[in-house]
Amino acid sequence: MADVTERTVTEQVKHHAQTVAEDTREKVEARIKGEAEAAFDSVANQMHRHASAADAAAAEFDPNSMQAQAIEQVAARIDDLANQVRNTDIDRLAHSLSDAARRNPLLFVAGATLAGFAATRFLKARDPEPRYAHPSDDPWARDTVPPNSAPTIVGGNHVSADPTSRGAV
């Protein structure tokens, strides 16, 4: 009897865990999809702004000039691309990426790594204030470092307090 009760409890716990996992997966998928749609909309809006700026630049030229026509064509292409980005089906895109990853996992991992590096560089470039571990690391503050200042440990690396030193000691 106790064995049957244990199995029943185990099955109930297993079923509950599966239900919770499924609910969590659905919530995560919905959030990721929402974030992706917001990012796509943001990119599309930015592209529309660039297309409008190109149209404004074209208006500065004689309407029949080659420059105006070329800029108008560029603006139209940017606007078309923005509409394509805005109308992209996130589910279909995710399915296509999943299929591509299954067909060629090494290429997918390499592409994801490259995208990660690009995103990191982009986010670092957006940081308005560079962060220096020690004033001696700031090339513009070399004269302001006290001669006997203490060294700083950054990420496990010993950084010299000597203003003439360029790197780890």
Short mmCIF file of C-alpha atoms in Angstrom, two decimals:
data_model
loop_
_atom_site.label_atom_id
_atom_site.label_comp_id
_atom_site.label_asym_id
_atom_site.label_seq_id
_atom_site.Cartn_x
_atom_site.Cartn_y
_atom_site.Cartn_z
CA MET A 1 0.00 0.00 0.00
CA ALA A 2 2.81 2.41 0.90
CA ASP A 3 4.50 1.63 -2.42
CA VAL A 4 1.35 2.62 -4.34
CA THR A 5 1.03 5.85 -2.34
CA GLU A 6 4.67 6.73 -3.00
CA ARG A 7 4.20 6.15 -6.72
CA THR A 8 1.07 8.29 -6.74
CA VAL A 9 2.83 11.11 -4.88
CA THR A 10 5.84 10.80 -7.18
CA GLU A 11 3.62 10.97 -10.25
CA GLN A 12 1.78 14.00 -8.85
CA VAL A 13 5.05 15.79 -8.11
CA LYS A 14 6.38 14.89 -11.56
CA HIS A 15 3.19 16.15 -13.22
CA HIS A 16 3.29 19.37 -11.19
CA ALA A 17 6.95 19.93 -12.11
CA GLN A 18 6.14 19.40 -15.80
CA THR A 19 3.24 21.85 -15.57
CA VAL A 20 5.39 24.48 -13.86
CA ALA A 21 8.17 23.97 -16.42
CA GLU A 22 5.72 24.32 -19.32
CA ASP A 23 4.19 27.48 -17.82
CA THR A 24 7.64 28.97 -17.27
CA ARG A 25 8.70 28.11 -20.82
CA GLU A 26 5.59 29.77 -22.24
CA LYS A 27 6.15 32.90 -20.15
CA VAL A 28 9.81 33.10 -21.20
CA GLU A 29 8.89 32.59 -24.86
CA ALA A 30 6.24 35.32 -24.65
CA ARG A 31 8.67 37.73 -23.02
CA ILE A 32 11.43 37.02 -25.54
CA LYS A 33 8.97 37.43 -28.40
CA GLY A 34 7.78 40.74 -26.93
CA GLU A 35 11.35 41.98 -26.53
CA ALA A 36 12.22 40.93 -30.08
CA GLU A 37 9.14 42.67 -31.49
CA ALA A 38 10.03 45.82 -29.56
CA ALA A 39 13.60 45.67 -30.89
CA PHE A 40 12.36 45.16 -34.46
CA ASP A 41 9.97 48.12 -34.08
CA SER A 42 12.78 50.27 -32.71
CA VAL A 43 15.06 49.37 -35.63
CA ALA A 44 12.24 50.02 -38.11
CA ASN A 45 11.50 53.41 -36.53
CA GLN A 46 15.18 54.35 -36.67
CA MET A 47 15.32 53.31 -40.33
CA HIS A 48 12.21 55.40 -41.10
CA ARG A 49 13.92 58.40 -39.46
CA HIS A 50 17.00 57.85 -41.64
CA ALA A 51 14.80 57.57 -44.73
CA SER A 52 13.10 60.84 -43.78
CA ALA A 53 16.49 62.48 -43.29
CA ALA A 54 17.57 61.25 -46.73
CA ASP A 55 14.35 62.65 -48.23
CA ALA A 56 15.09 65.98 -46.55
CA ALA A 57 18.61 65.92 -47.96
CA ALA A 58 17.25 65.17 -51.44
CA ALA A 59 14.93 68.16 -51.14
CA GLU A 60 17.98 70.40 -50.81
CA PHE A 61 19.04 69.53 -54.36
CA ASP A 62 17.42 70.46 -57.65
CA PRO A 63 14.54 67.94 -58.01
CA ASN A 64 15.77 66.87 -61.46
CA SER A 65 19.42 66.45 -60.47
CA MET A 66 21.11 63.05 -60.33
CA GLN A 67 22.04 63.64 -56.70
CA ALA A 68 18.43 64.22 -55.65
CA GLN A 69 17.23 61.17 -57.57
CA ALA A 70 19.97 58.96 -56.11
CA ILE A 71 19.24 60.12 -52.56
CA GLU A 72 15.50 59.61 -53.09
CA GLN A 73 16.16 56.06 -54.29
CA VAL A 74 18.31 55.37 -51.23
CA ALA A 75 15.57 56.79 -49.00
CA ALA A 76 12.94 54.62 -50.70
CA ARG A 77 15.09 51.49 -50.26
CA ILE A 78 15.69 52.30 -46.58
CA ASP A 79 11.95 52.84 -46.10
CA ASP A 80 11.14 49.53 -47.84
CA LEU A 81 13.67 47.70 -45.69
CA ALA A 82 12.20 49.31 -42.57
CA ASN A 83 8.76 48.01 -43.57
CA GLN A 84 10.21 44.53 -44.09
CA VAL A 85 11.82 44.65 -40.64
CA ARG A 86 8.57 45.84 -39.06
CA ASN A 87 6.54 43.10 -40.78
CA THR A 88 8.94 40.25 -40.00
CA ASP A 89 7.18 37.30 -38.37
CA ILE A 90 9.19 36.57 -35.22
CA ASP A 91 7.92 32.99 -34.99
CA ARG A 92 8.93 32.21 -38.57
CA LEU A 93 12.33 33.85 -38.04
CA ALA A 94 12.91 31.81 -34.86
CA HIS A 95 11.90 28.62 -36.68
CA SER A 96 14.29 29.41 -39.56
CA LEU A 97 17.14 30.07 -37.12
CA SER A 98 16.38 26.84 -35.29
CA ASP A 99 16.43 24.86 -38.55
CA ALA A 100 19.70 26.48 -39.62
CA ALA A 101 21.25 25.67 -36.24
CA ARG A 102 20.25 22.01 -36.57
CA ARG A 103 21.64 21.76 -40.11
CA ASN A 104 24.96 23.42 -39.30
CA PRO A 105 25.58 23.79 -35.56
CA LEU A 106 29.20 24.91 -35.90
CA LEU A 107 28.25 27.77 -38.19
CA PHE A 108 25.42 28.74 -35.85
CA VAL A 109 27.71 28.78 -32.79
CA ALA A 110 30.31 30.82 -34.70
CA GLY A 111 27.62 33.28 -35.82
CA ALA A 112 26.20 33.55 -32.30
CA THR A 113 29.70 34.19 -30.93
CA LEU A 114 30.32 36.86 -33.54
CA ALA A 115 26.95 38.46 -32.77
CA GLY A 116 27.84 38.42 -29.07
CA PHE A 117 31.14 40.18 -29.70
CA ALA A 118 29.40 42.74 -31.91
CA ALA A 119 26.73 43.36 -29.27
CA THR A 120 29.39 43.76 -26.59
CA ARG A 121 31.31 46.29 -28.69
CA PHE A 122 28.08 48.14 -29.45
CA LEU A 123 27.12 48.32 -25.78
CA LYS A 124 30.62 49.41 -24.77
CA ALA A 125 30.57 52.11 -27.43
CA ARG A 126 27.33 53.44 -25.96
CA ASP A 127 28.94 53.89 -22.50
CA PRO A 128 29.37 57.67 -22.30
CA GLU A 129 31.97 57.60 -19.55
CA PRO A 130 35.09 55.43 -19.81
CA ARG A 131 35.90 53.68 -16.56
CA TYR A 132 39.51 53.53 -15.46
CA ALA A 133 40.68 51.15 -12.76
CA HIS A 134 43.21 53.65 -11.54
CA PRO A 135 43.91 57.27 -12.43
CA SER A 136 47.23 56.17 -13.94
CA ASP A 137 45.29 54.22 -16.59
CA ASP A 138 43.71 57.43 -17.88
CA PRO A 139 46.07 58.81 -20.57
CA TRP A 140 44.79 62.36 -19.98
CA ALA A 141 45.37 62.32 -16.22
CA ARG A 142 49.03 61.25 -16.16
CA ASP A 143 50.21 64.40 -14.37
CA THR A 144 47.62 64.14 -11.58
CA VAL A 145 48.68 60.72 -10.19
CA PRO A 146 50.52 60.97 -6.88
CA PRO A 147 53.98 59.38 -7.17
CA ASN A 148 53.49 56.93 -4.26
CA SER A 149 49.88 55.89 -4.88
CA ALA A 150 48.89 52.29 -4.18
CA PRO A 151 48.41 49.82 -7.06
CA THR A 152 44.95 48.56 -7.91
CA ILE A 153 43.83 44.99 -8.57
CA VAL A 154 41.41 44.79 -11.52
CA GLY A 155 39.90 41.45 -12.51
CA GLY A 156 42.78 39.52 -11.00
CA ASN A 157 45.42 41.61 -12.81
CA HIS A 158 47.86 43.76 -10.88
CA VAL A 159 47.86 47.23 -12.41
CA SER A 160 50.88 49.38 -11.68
CA ALA A 161 50.45 52.72 -9.95
CA ASP A 162 53.51 54.04 -11.81
CA PRO A 163 52.26 56.59 -14.38
CA THR A 164 54.98 55.56 -16.86
CA SER A 165 54.05 51.87 -16.69
CA ARG A 166 51.67 50.58 -19.40
CA GLY A 167 50.18 47.31 -18.19
CA ALA A 168 50.46 44.52 -15.67
CA VAL A 169 53.48 44.23 -13.40
#
